Coordinates of C-alpha atoms in Angstrom, one line a residue:
Chain Y
M1 CA -12.7 -8.9 25.6
A2 CA -13.9 -5.4 26.6
A3 CA -17.0 -3.6 24.9
P4 CA -16.3 -3.3 21.4
Q5 CA -15.3 0.2 20.2
A6 CA -14.2 -0.5 16.9
I7 CA -14.8 -3.1 14.0
V8 CA -12.2 -3.2 11.4
I9 CA -13.0 -5.5 8.1
G10 CA -10.9 -7.0 5.4
C11 CA -12.0 -8.5 2.0
S12 CA -10.7 -8.8 -1.4
A13 CA -12.2 -10.9 -4.6
G14 CA -16.0 -10.7 -4.1
G15 CA -15.7 -8.1 -1.0
L16 CA -18.2 -5.9 -2.9
T17 CA -21.1 -8.0 -2.7
A18 CA -19.9 -9.6 0.5
L19 CA -19.9 -5.7 2.1
E20 CA -23.1 -4.9 0.5
T21 CA -24.9 -7.8 2.5
L22 CA -23.4 -7.3 5.7
F23 CA -23.8 -3.2 5.9
S24 CA -27.8 -3.9 5.2
A25 CA -28.1 -5.8 7.7
L26 CA -25.9 -3.5 10.7
L27 CA -28.6 -2.2 12.8
P28 CA -28.0 1.8 12.3
N29 CA -28.1 2.7 16.0
L30 CA -24.4 0.9 16.3
E31 CA -21.9 3.1 18.0
Q32 CA -18.6 1.5 17.2
A33 CA -16.4 2.9 14.2
I34 CA -16.0 0.3 11.4
V35 CA -13.5 0.4 9.0
V36 CA -13.1 -1.2 6.0
C37 CA -9.9 -2.7 3.9
C38 CA -11.1 -4.1 0.6
H39 CA -8.4 -4.7 -2.2
T40 CA -9.5 -2.6 -5.5
G41 CA -8.1 -2.4 -8.8
S42 CA -9.7 0.8 -9.4
S43 CA -7.8 4.1 -8.7
T44 CA -10.6 5.7 -6.4
V45 CA -12.8 4.4 -3.8
E46 CA -15.6 7.2 -4.1
L47 CA -17.4 4.8 -6.3
M48 CA -17.2 2.1 -4.2
C49 CA -18.9 4.0 -1.1
E50 CA -21.5 5.5 -3.4
L51 CA -22.4 1.8 -4.1
L52 CA -22.0 0.2 -0.7
A53 CA -24.0 3.6 0.8
Q54 CA -26.7 2.5 -1.3
H55 CA -27.4 -0.6 0.6
A56 CA -25.8 0.5 3.9
T57 CA -28.0 1.4 7.3
L58 CA -25.0 3.6 8.2
P59 CA -23.1 6.1 6.4
V60 CA -20.0 5.3 4.4
V61 CA -17.3 7.6 3.4
E62 CA -13.7 7.4 2.3
A63 CA -11.5 6.9 5.5
S64 CA -9.8 10.6 5.4
E65 CA -6.0 11.6 6.7
R66 CA -5.0 12.5 10.4
A67 CA -9.3 12.6 10.9
P68 CA -10.5 10.7 14.0
L69 CA -12.4 7.4 13.7
E70 CA -16.1 8.3 14.3
G71 CA -18.6 5.9 15.9
G72 CA -21.6 5.0 13.7
V73 CA -19.6 5.5 10.6
I74 CA -18.4 3.1 7.9
H75 CA -14.8 4.3 6.8
V76 CA -13.2 2.8 3.8
A77 CA -9.6 2.7 2.9
P78 CA -8.7 4.8 0.1
S79 CA -6.7 3.3 -2.6
G80 CA -2.9 3.5 -3.3
Y81 CA -2.1 3.8 0.5
H82 CA -2.0 1.8 3.7
L83 CA -4.5 3.0 6.1
L84 CA -3.3 3.0 9.9
V85 CA -4.7 3.7 13.2
E86 CA -2.7 5.8 15.7
A87 CA -3.2 5.4 19.2
T88 CA -5.0 9.0 19.4
R89 CA -7.4 6.7 17.2
R90 CA -7.4 8.7 14.2
F91 CA -6.3 7.7 10.7
A92 CA -3.0 7.9 9.2
L93 CA -1.7 7.0 5.8
S94 CA 1.6 5.5 4.2
V95 CA 2.9 4.6 0.8
D96 CA 5.1 2.1 2.2
E97 CA 5.9 -1.1 0.2
R98 CA 2.8 -3.2 -0.6
V99 CA 2.4 -5.7 1.5
S100 CA 1.3 -9.3 0.3
Y101 CA 1.2 -7.4 -3.2
A102 CA -1.7 -5.1 -1.3
R103 CA -1.7 -1.7 -0.8
P104 CA -4.0 -0.8 1.3
S105 CA -2.9 -3.9 3.2
I106 CA -5.7 -5.5 5.7
D107 CA -2.6 -6.5 7.9
V108 CA -1.3 -3.0 8.3
L109 CA -4.9 -1.6 9.2
F110 CA -5.4 -4.7 11.5
D111 CA -2.1 -4.5 13.2
S112 CA -2.1 -0.8 13.5
A113 CA -6.1 -0.9 15.0
A114 CA -5.4 -3.7 17.3
E115 CA -2.4 -1.6 18.9
A116 CA -5.0 1.3 19.1
Y117 CA -8.2 -0.5 20.7
R118 CA -6.5 -3.5 22.2
D119 CA -9.5 -5.7 23.5
A120 CA -12.3 -3.6 22.4
L121 CA -11.7 -4.3 18.9
I122 CA -13.4 -6.6 16.6
G123 CA -11.6 -7.9 13.5
V124 CA -13.8 -9.9 10.6
V125 CA -12.1 -11.1 7.4
L126 CA -14.5 -12.1 4.9
T127 CA -14.2 -13.5 1.1
G128 CA -10.8 -13.3 -1.0
A129 CA -8.3 -15.0 -3.1
N130 CA -5.3 -14.4 -1.2
S131 CA -3.6 -14.4 2.8
D132 CA -4.0 -10.6 3.5
G133 CA -5.7 -10.2 6.8
A134 CA -4.2 -13.4 8.6
H135 CA -1.4 -12.0 10.5
G136 CA -3.2 -8.8 10.9
L137 CA -6.2 -10.8 12.6
A138 CA -3.7 -13.0 14.9
C139 CA -2.5 -9.5 15.7
V140 CA -6.2 -8.4 16.9
R141 CA -6.7 -11.7 18.8
S142 CA -3.0 -11.5 20.3
N143 CA -4.1 -7.8 21.7
G144 CA -7.5 -9.6 23.2
G145 CA -9.9 -8.6 20.6
L146 CA -12.3 -10.8 18.8
A147 CA -11.9 -12.4 15.8
I148 CA -14.8 -13.3 13.3
V149 CA -14.1 -15.3 9.7
Q150 CA -16.4 -15.8 7.0
D151 CA -16.8 -19.5 6.7
P152 CA -14.7 -20.3 3.8
A153 CA -17.3 -22.7 2.1
D154 CA -19.6 -19.8 2.0
A155 CA -17.1 -17.3 0.5
E156 CA -16.7 -16.3 -2.8
A157 CA -13.4 -16.8 -2.7
A158 CA -12.2 -19.4 -0.2
A159 CA -8.2 -18.6 0.5
M160 CA -8.5 -15.6 2.6
P161 CA -11.0 -17.0 5.3
M162 CA -8.8 -20.0 5.1
A163 CA -5.6 -18.6 5.6
A164 CA -7.4 -16.3 8.4
L165 CA -8.3 -19.7 9.9
E166 CA -4.9 -21.5 9.5
I167 CA -2.9 -18.5 10.8
A168 CA -5.2 -16.7 13.5
G169 CA -8.1 -19.1 13.8
A170 CA -11.4 -17.4 15.5
D171 CA -13.8 -16.9 17.8
Y172 CA -16.5 -16.8 15.4
C173 CA -16.4 -18.8 11.9
A174 CA -19.9 -18.1 10.3
P175 CA -21.5 -17.6 6.6
L176 CA -21.9 -14.0 5.6
A177 CA -25.9 -14.2 6.5
A178 CA -25.0 -14.6 9.8
I179 CA -22.0 -12.1 10.7
A180 CA -24.1 -8.7 10.5
P181 CA -26.6 -9.9 13.4
L182 CA -23.7 -11.5 15.3
L183 CA -21.8 -8.2 15.3
N184 CA -25.4 -6.6 16.3
R185 CA -25.2 -9.1 19.2
L186 CA -21.4 -8.4 20.2
C187 CA -21.8 -4.6 19.8
L188 CA -25.5 -3.5 21.3
P189 CA -25.2 -3.8 24.8
Chain T
M1 CA 5.1 0.2 51.5
N2 CA 8.5 1.4 51.6
G3 CA 10.7 2.1 48.3
P4 CA 10.0 2.8 44.7
A5 CA 6.2 2.6 43.3
H6 CA 5.8 -0.8 42.0
Q7 CA 3.2 -1.7 38.9
A8 CA 2.4 -4.7 37.5
P9 CA 4.7 -6.0 34.9
L10 CA 3.8 -4.7 30.9
A11 CA 1.8 -6.1 28.6
D12 CA 4.1 -7.1 25.4
A13 CA 2.7 -4.5 23.5
D14 CA 3.3 -1.8 26.1
L15 CA 7.1 -3.0 26.2
L16 CA 7.4 -2.6 22.5
D17 CA 6.2 0.8 22.7
I18 CA 9.3 1.7 25.3
E19 CA 11.6 -0.1 23.0
V20 CA 10.6 2.0 20.0
E21 CA 10.5 5.3 22.2
L22 CA 14.5 4.2 23.3
F23 CA 15.2 3.3 19.8
V24 CA 14.1 6.6 18.4
R25 CA 15.9 8.6 21.0
A26 CA 19.2 6.6 20.7
L27 CA 19.0 7.5 16.9
K28 CA 18.6 11.3 17.9
L29 CA 21.2 11.1 20.9
R30 CA 23.8 9.6 19.1
H31 CA 23.4 10.5 15.4
G32 CA 21.4 13.5 15.7
Y33 CA 18.1 12.5 13.6
D34 CA 15.0 13.1 15.1
F35 CA 12.1 11.1 14.1
S36 CA 10.4 11.6 17.4
Q37 CA 7.8 13.7 15.5
Y38 CA 6.8 11.5 13.0
A39 CA 3.6 9.2 13.2
P40 CA 3.9 6.5 15.4
A41 CA 1.8 3.7 13.5
S42 CA 4.0 3.8 10.4
L43 CA 7.2 4.4 12.2
K44 CA 6.8 1.5 14.3
R45 CA 6.0 -0.8 11.7
R46 CA 9.0 0.5 9.7
I47 CA 11.0 -0.2 12.8
L48 CA 9.6 -3.5 12.9
Q49 CA 10.6 -4.8 9.5
L50 CA 13.9 -3.4 10.5
V51 CA 14.1 -5.9 13.0
Q52 CA 13.1 -8.5 10.4
S53 CA 15.5 -7.8 7.9
Q54 CA 18.3 -7.8 10.2
Q55 CA 17.1 -10.6 12.1
T56 CA 17.9 -8.9 15.6
G57 CA 15.1 -10.4 17.3
T58 CA 14.2 -7.4 19.2
V59 CA 13.9 -3.5 19.0
S60 CA 16.6 -3.2 21.6
E61 CA 19.3 -4.9 19.8
L62 CA 18.8 -2.5 17.0
T63 CA 19.2 0.0 19.2
A64 CA 22.3 -1.4 20.5
R65 CA 23.9 -1.4 17.3
L66 CA 22.7 1.7 16.5
L67 CA 24.9 2.9 19.5
H68 CA 28.1 1.0 19.2
E69 CA 28.3 0.1 15.2
P70 CA 28.7 3.2 13.3
A71 CA 28.0 1.9 10.0
F72 CA 24.6 0.6 11.0
L73 CA 23.0 4.0 10.7
A74 CA 23.0 4.2 7.1
I75 CA 21.2 1.0 7.1
A76 CA 18.9 2.1 9.9
L77 CA 17.8 5.6 7.6
E78 CA 17.2 3.2 4.7
G79 CA 14.9 1.4 6.5
L80 CA 12.8 4.0 8.4
S81 CA 12.6 6.2 5.0
V82 CA 11.5 3.4 2.5
P83 CA 11.4 5.7 -0.6
V84 CA 8.5 4.3 -2.8
S85 CA 7.4 6.1 -5.5
E86 CA 6.4 6.3 -9.7
M87 CA 6.9 8.1 -12.2
F88 CA 4.1 10.4 -12.9
R89 CA 1.9 8.7 -10.0
D90 CA -1.4 10.2 -9.8
P91 CA -1.0 11.5 -13.9
D92 CA -3.9 13.7 -13.0
V93 CA -1.9 16.1 -10.7
F94 CA 0.8 16.4 -13.4
R95 CA -1.6 17.1 -15.8
A96 CA -3.1 19.8 -13.3
L97 CA 0.4 21.2 -13.2
R98 CA 0.9 21.6 -16.7
E99 CA -2.4 23.1 -17.5
Q100 CA -3.1 25.2 -14.3
V101 CA 0.6 25.6 -12.7
F102 CA 2.8 25.8 -16.0
P103 CA 1.0 28.9 -17.6
V104 CA 1.8 31.0 -14.5
L105 CA 5.4 29.8 -14.3
A106 CA 5.9 30.5 -17.5
S107 CA 5.8 34.5 -16.7
Y108 CA 8.8 34.3 -14.8
P109 CA 12.3 34.6 -16.0
Q110 CA 14.0 31.8 -14.1
I111 CA 11.9 29.0 -12.6
N112 CA 12.8 27.4 -8.7
I113 CA 11.2 24.2 -8.1
W114 CA 11.7 22.6 -5.0
Q115 CA 10.9 18.7 -4.7
A116 CA 11.3 18.1 -0.7
G117 CA 11.7 14.4 -0.2
C118 CA 12.5 13.3 -3.4
A119 CA 13.3 9.9 -2.4
H120 CA 14.3 7.9 -5.5
G121 CA 14.1 10.3 -7.8
Q122 CA 10.8 9.3 -9.9
E123 CA 9.3 12.4 -9.5
V124 CA 12.3 14.8 -10.2
Y125 CA 12.5 12.8 -13.7
S126 CA 8.7 13.2 -14.4
L127 CA 8.8 16.7 -13.8
A128 CA 12.1 17.4 -15.8
I129 CA 10.1 15.7 -18.6
L130 CA 7.3 17.8 -18.0
L131 CA 8.9 21.0 -18.1
E132 CA 10.9 19.9 -21.1
E133 CA 7.7 19.0 -23.4
A134 CA 5.9 22.7 -22.0
G135 CA 9.5 24.4 -23.1
L136 CA 10.3 25.5 -20.0
Y137 CA 13.1 23.2 -18.7
E138 CA 15.9 25.8 -20.0
R139 CA 14.8 28.5 -17.8
A140 CA 14.0 26.0 -14.9
Q141 CA 16.5 25.2 -11.7
I142 CA 15.1 21.7 -9.6
Y143 CA 16.2 21.4 -6.1
A144 CA 15.7 17.6 -5.4
T145 CA 16.2 17.3 -1.5
D146 CA 15.9 14.5 0.5
F147 CA 17.5 13.0 4.0
N148 CA 18.7 10.0 3.0
E149 CA 21.9 9.8 1.3
N150 CA 21.4 6.2 -0.3
A151 CA 18.0 7.7 -1.8
L152 CA 19.8 10.7 -3.2
H153 CA 22.5 8.9 -4.7
H154 CA 19.7 6.6 -6.3
A155 CA 17.8 9.5 -7.3
Q156 CA 21.3 11.0 -9.1
E157 CA 21.5 7.6 -10.9
G158 CA 18.0 7.7 -12.2
I159 CA 18.3 3.7 -12.9
Y160 CA 14.9 1.7 -12.0
P161 CA 13.6 -1.7 -12.7
A162 CA 12.3 -2.2 -16.0
K163 CA 9.4 -4.0 -15.2
E164 CA 8.0 -0.7 -13.9
A165 CA 8.2 1.0 -17.2
Q166 CA 4.9 -0.1 -18.7
L167 CA 3.0 1.3 -15.9
W168 CA 5.1 4.8 -15.9
S169 CA 4.4 4.9 -19.9
R170 CA 0.8 4.2 -19.3
H171 CA 1.1 7.3 -16.5
Y172 CA 3.1 9.5 -18.8
L173 CA 0.2 9.3 -21.5
A174 CA -2.5 9.9 -18.8
A175 CA -0.5 12.7 -17.8
G176 CA -0.8 14.3 -21.0
G177 CA 2.8 13.2 -22.3
S178 CA 3.4 14.1 -25.8
Q179 CA 5.9 11.4 -27.2
S180 CA 6.6 8.3 -25.7
L181 CA 8.3 7.7 -22.1
A182 CA 10.8 5.2 -23.9
D183 CA 12.3 8.2 -25.5
Y184 CA 13.6 9.2 -22.0
Y185 CA 15.1 6.3 -21.2
S186 CA 17.5 3.5 -22.4
A187 CA 16.6 0.0 -21.4
R188 CA 19.1 -2.6 -20.8
Y189 CA 18.7 -6.2 -19.3
E190 CA 16.0 -5.9 -16.3
L191 CA 16.8 -1.9 -16.0
I192 CA 16.1 1.3 -17.1
K193 CA 18.2 4.3 -17.0
L194 CA 16.8 7.8 -17.3
D195 CA 18.3 10.2 -20.1
Q196 CA 21.1 12.0 -17.9
R197 CA 20.2 15.1 -20.1
L198 CA 17.1 15.4 -17.9
R199 CA 19.2 16.4 -15.2
R200 CA 21.3 19.2 -16.4
H201 CA 19.1 21.7 -14.5
V202 CA 18.6 19.3 -11.3
I203 CA 20.4 20.0 -8.2
F204 CA 20.6 17.0 -5.6
A205 CA 21.1 18.1 -2.0
N206 CA 20.8 16.9 1.3
H207 CA 18.0 18.4 3.4
N208 CA 16.0 17.5 6.3
L209 CA 12.5 18.6 6.4
V210 CA 12.5 17.9 10.2
T211 CA 15.7 20.0 11.1
D212 CA 17.1 22.2 8.2
E213 CA 15.8 25.5 7.3
V214 CA 14.8 27.8 3.9
F215 CA 17.4 27.6 1.6
C216 CA 15.8 28.8 -2.0
E217 CA 13.2 31.1 -3.0
A218 CA 10.6 28.5 -5.1
H219 CA 8.2 29.2 -7.1
L220 CA 6.8 25.5 -6.9
V221 CA 7.4 23.1 -4.2
L222 CA 6.4 19.3 -4.6
C223 CA 6.1 17.4 -1.4
R224 CA 3.9 14.7 -2.0
N225 CA 3.3 12.1 0.6
V226 CA 6.1 13.1 2.8
L227 CA 4.2 15.0 5.8
I228 CA 1.5 12.0 5.5
Y229 CA 4.7 10.5 7.8
F230 CA 4.7 13.6 10.1
S231 CA 2.7 14.2 13.5
D232 CA 0.4 17.7 13.3
P233 CA 3.1 19.7 14.7
L234 CA 5.6 19.1 12.4
Q235 CA 3.5 18.9 9.3
D236 CA 2.6 22.4 10.7
R237 CA 6.0 23.3 11.1
T238 CA 7.1 21.9 7.2
L239 CA 4.1 23.8 5.8
A240 CA 5.5 26.9 7.3
L241 CA 9.0 26.5 5.7
F242 CA 7.3 25.9 2.6
R243 CA 5.8 29.4 3.0
D244 CA 8.5 31.1 3.9
S245 CA 10.5 29.3 0.8
L246 CA 7.9 30.2 -2.0
V247 CA 7.5 33.5 -3.5
R248 CA 4.5 35.1 -3.2
G249 CA 1.7 33.6 -5.4
G250 CA 4.4 30.5 -5.2
F251 CA 2.4 26.8 -5.6
L252 CA 2.3 24.2 -3.7
C253 CA 1.8 20.3 -4.9
L254 CA 1.2 17.6 -1.9
G255 CA -0.5 14.2 -2.1
T256 CA -3.9 13.6 -3.3
R257 CA -4.8 12.2 0.2
E258 CA -3.2 14.3 2.3
S259 CA -5.2 16.3 4.9
L260 CA -4.4 20.4 6.1
D261 CA -7.1 20.3 8.2
F262 CA -5.3 20.0 11.2
A263 CA -2.4 22.9 10.3
P264 CA -2.7 25.9 11.4
S265 CA 0.0 27.4 8.8
A266 CA -2.4 26.0 5.8
T267 CA -4.3 29.2 5.9
D268 CA -1.6 30.9 4.5
F269 CA -2.5 28.7 0.9
S270 CA -5.6 28.7 -0.5
A271 CA -6.7 25.8 -3.1
V272 CA -6.2 25.8 -7.0
N273 CA -7.1 22.2 -7.1
A274 CA -8.4 20.9 -3.8
A275 CA -9.2 17.8 -5.3
L276 CA -5.5 17.2 -6.7
R277 CA -4.2 19.2 -3.5
I278 CA -2.3 21.7 -5.6
Y279 CA -2.5 25.1 -3.7
R280 CA -1.2 29.1 -4.0
L281 CA 0.4 30.9 -1.4
G282 CA -1.7 33.8 0.0
S283 CA -3.4 34.3 -3.2
R284 CA -6.7 35.2 -1.5
N285 CA -5.0 38.5 -0.6
P286 CA -3.2 39.4 -3.6
G287 CA -2.8 42.9 -2.8
T288 CA -0.9 42.7 0.8
G289 CA 2.2 41.7 2.3

């Protein structure tokens, strides 16, 4: 793959805790744009951004429509909308039907990001109790990007990483604690 | 080397981009529907969903059907527009309309409202209920428009899956509804049908935001989660269309996550409730124009 320019992360059940662990260990000088799709029942992601920001070494903001993806910033998908990345590397939203019962859907984010970033993208699938993200991760890989999946045995909910491994496979399958160091190593020259 | 310049064969992803471009071009040249100014990522996704639902295998086969099979146009438009909405979606918005916008609308003897991109009509009925409960409906005229004939037909019928009713009832109450949503529909089998009395001041009409012009003078325009599908220039054109349709001091209500940061025409509006994307035309300079 090329030098990574963006990281997309998908998670569901148990995701908030996993993200806190992950974001607390990322190096603050990472220059990649980071985009997160986490299924939540809540109607707002503002609270989630605040919670994550307390642990994160990088700024955490809600991804806003038409805005460019910013390096060194963690962008979180708003609830109730699919979050897509355009080829111009700006965000787009849609209220199209749910995918795998989810909106935002990890597949939708990963598919579009994979087409925008091709082989300069890292896809990460973490804990979750469904199969969203598996097809998206396959799309990341088929575009030359790199796939990281949380070890199902280490995940609070194993279904999502298992589905990802089964459908997409992975370049790295690692416990949560090892994923931030791995990203630091892959992303910093 | 002689002859035309030659390049290496394209990657599959690039090939797909070419197919999508040809499909969009065929739709415009053959049928006059212009999707070239739509946000590409979600448009491409919908076209690929059409490939799946029609089992054509490739986008190019869709293009061929578009060119040679007249009945396919309706199927394609239906697939590309995927109208998804809920009654009283984002209840806070409807509450704000009732509390912040309706008191101003009440000062007009006749209230014209344009619901642009009405899809299956859920918000049209929501609005009619809201106006009815505010005592304004008798004076109101709602123009509900969409470019998709099937969606308009669906909207006119006002028939929806009963499984949605529970969520919609919660939204209705959160929006400040004063009765029970069930008072406004009849339920039968798996379906609910909205009271057709709610339609008495609604005109459903075909209008395409991409190509059509101003057709009414409105005091309020609702266009929620339509502009998210448009490119920057088309978003700007549409905002200018809303500006030209609104009376001075008229209101515009967009989707709660829509961004006006890239639209020059947005400067004609000022925020009444920025978080809920409710704007007012020109109220920053009330004495001019």
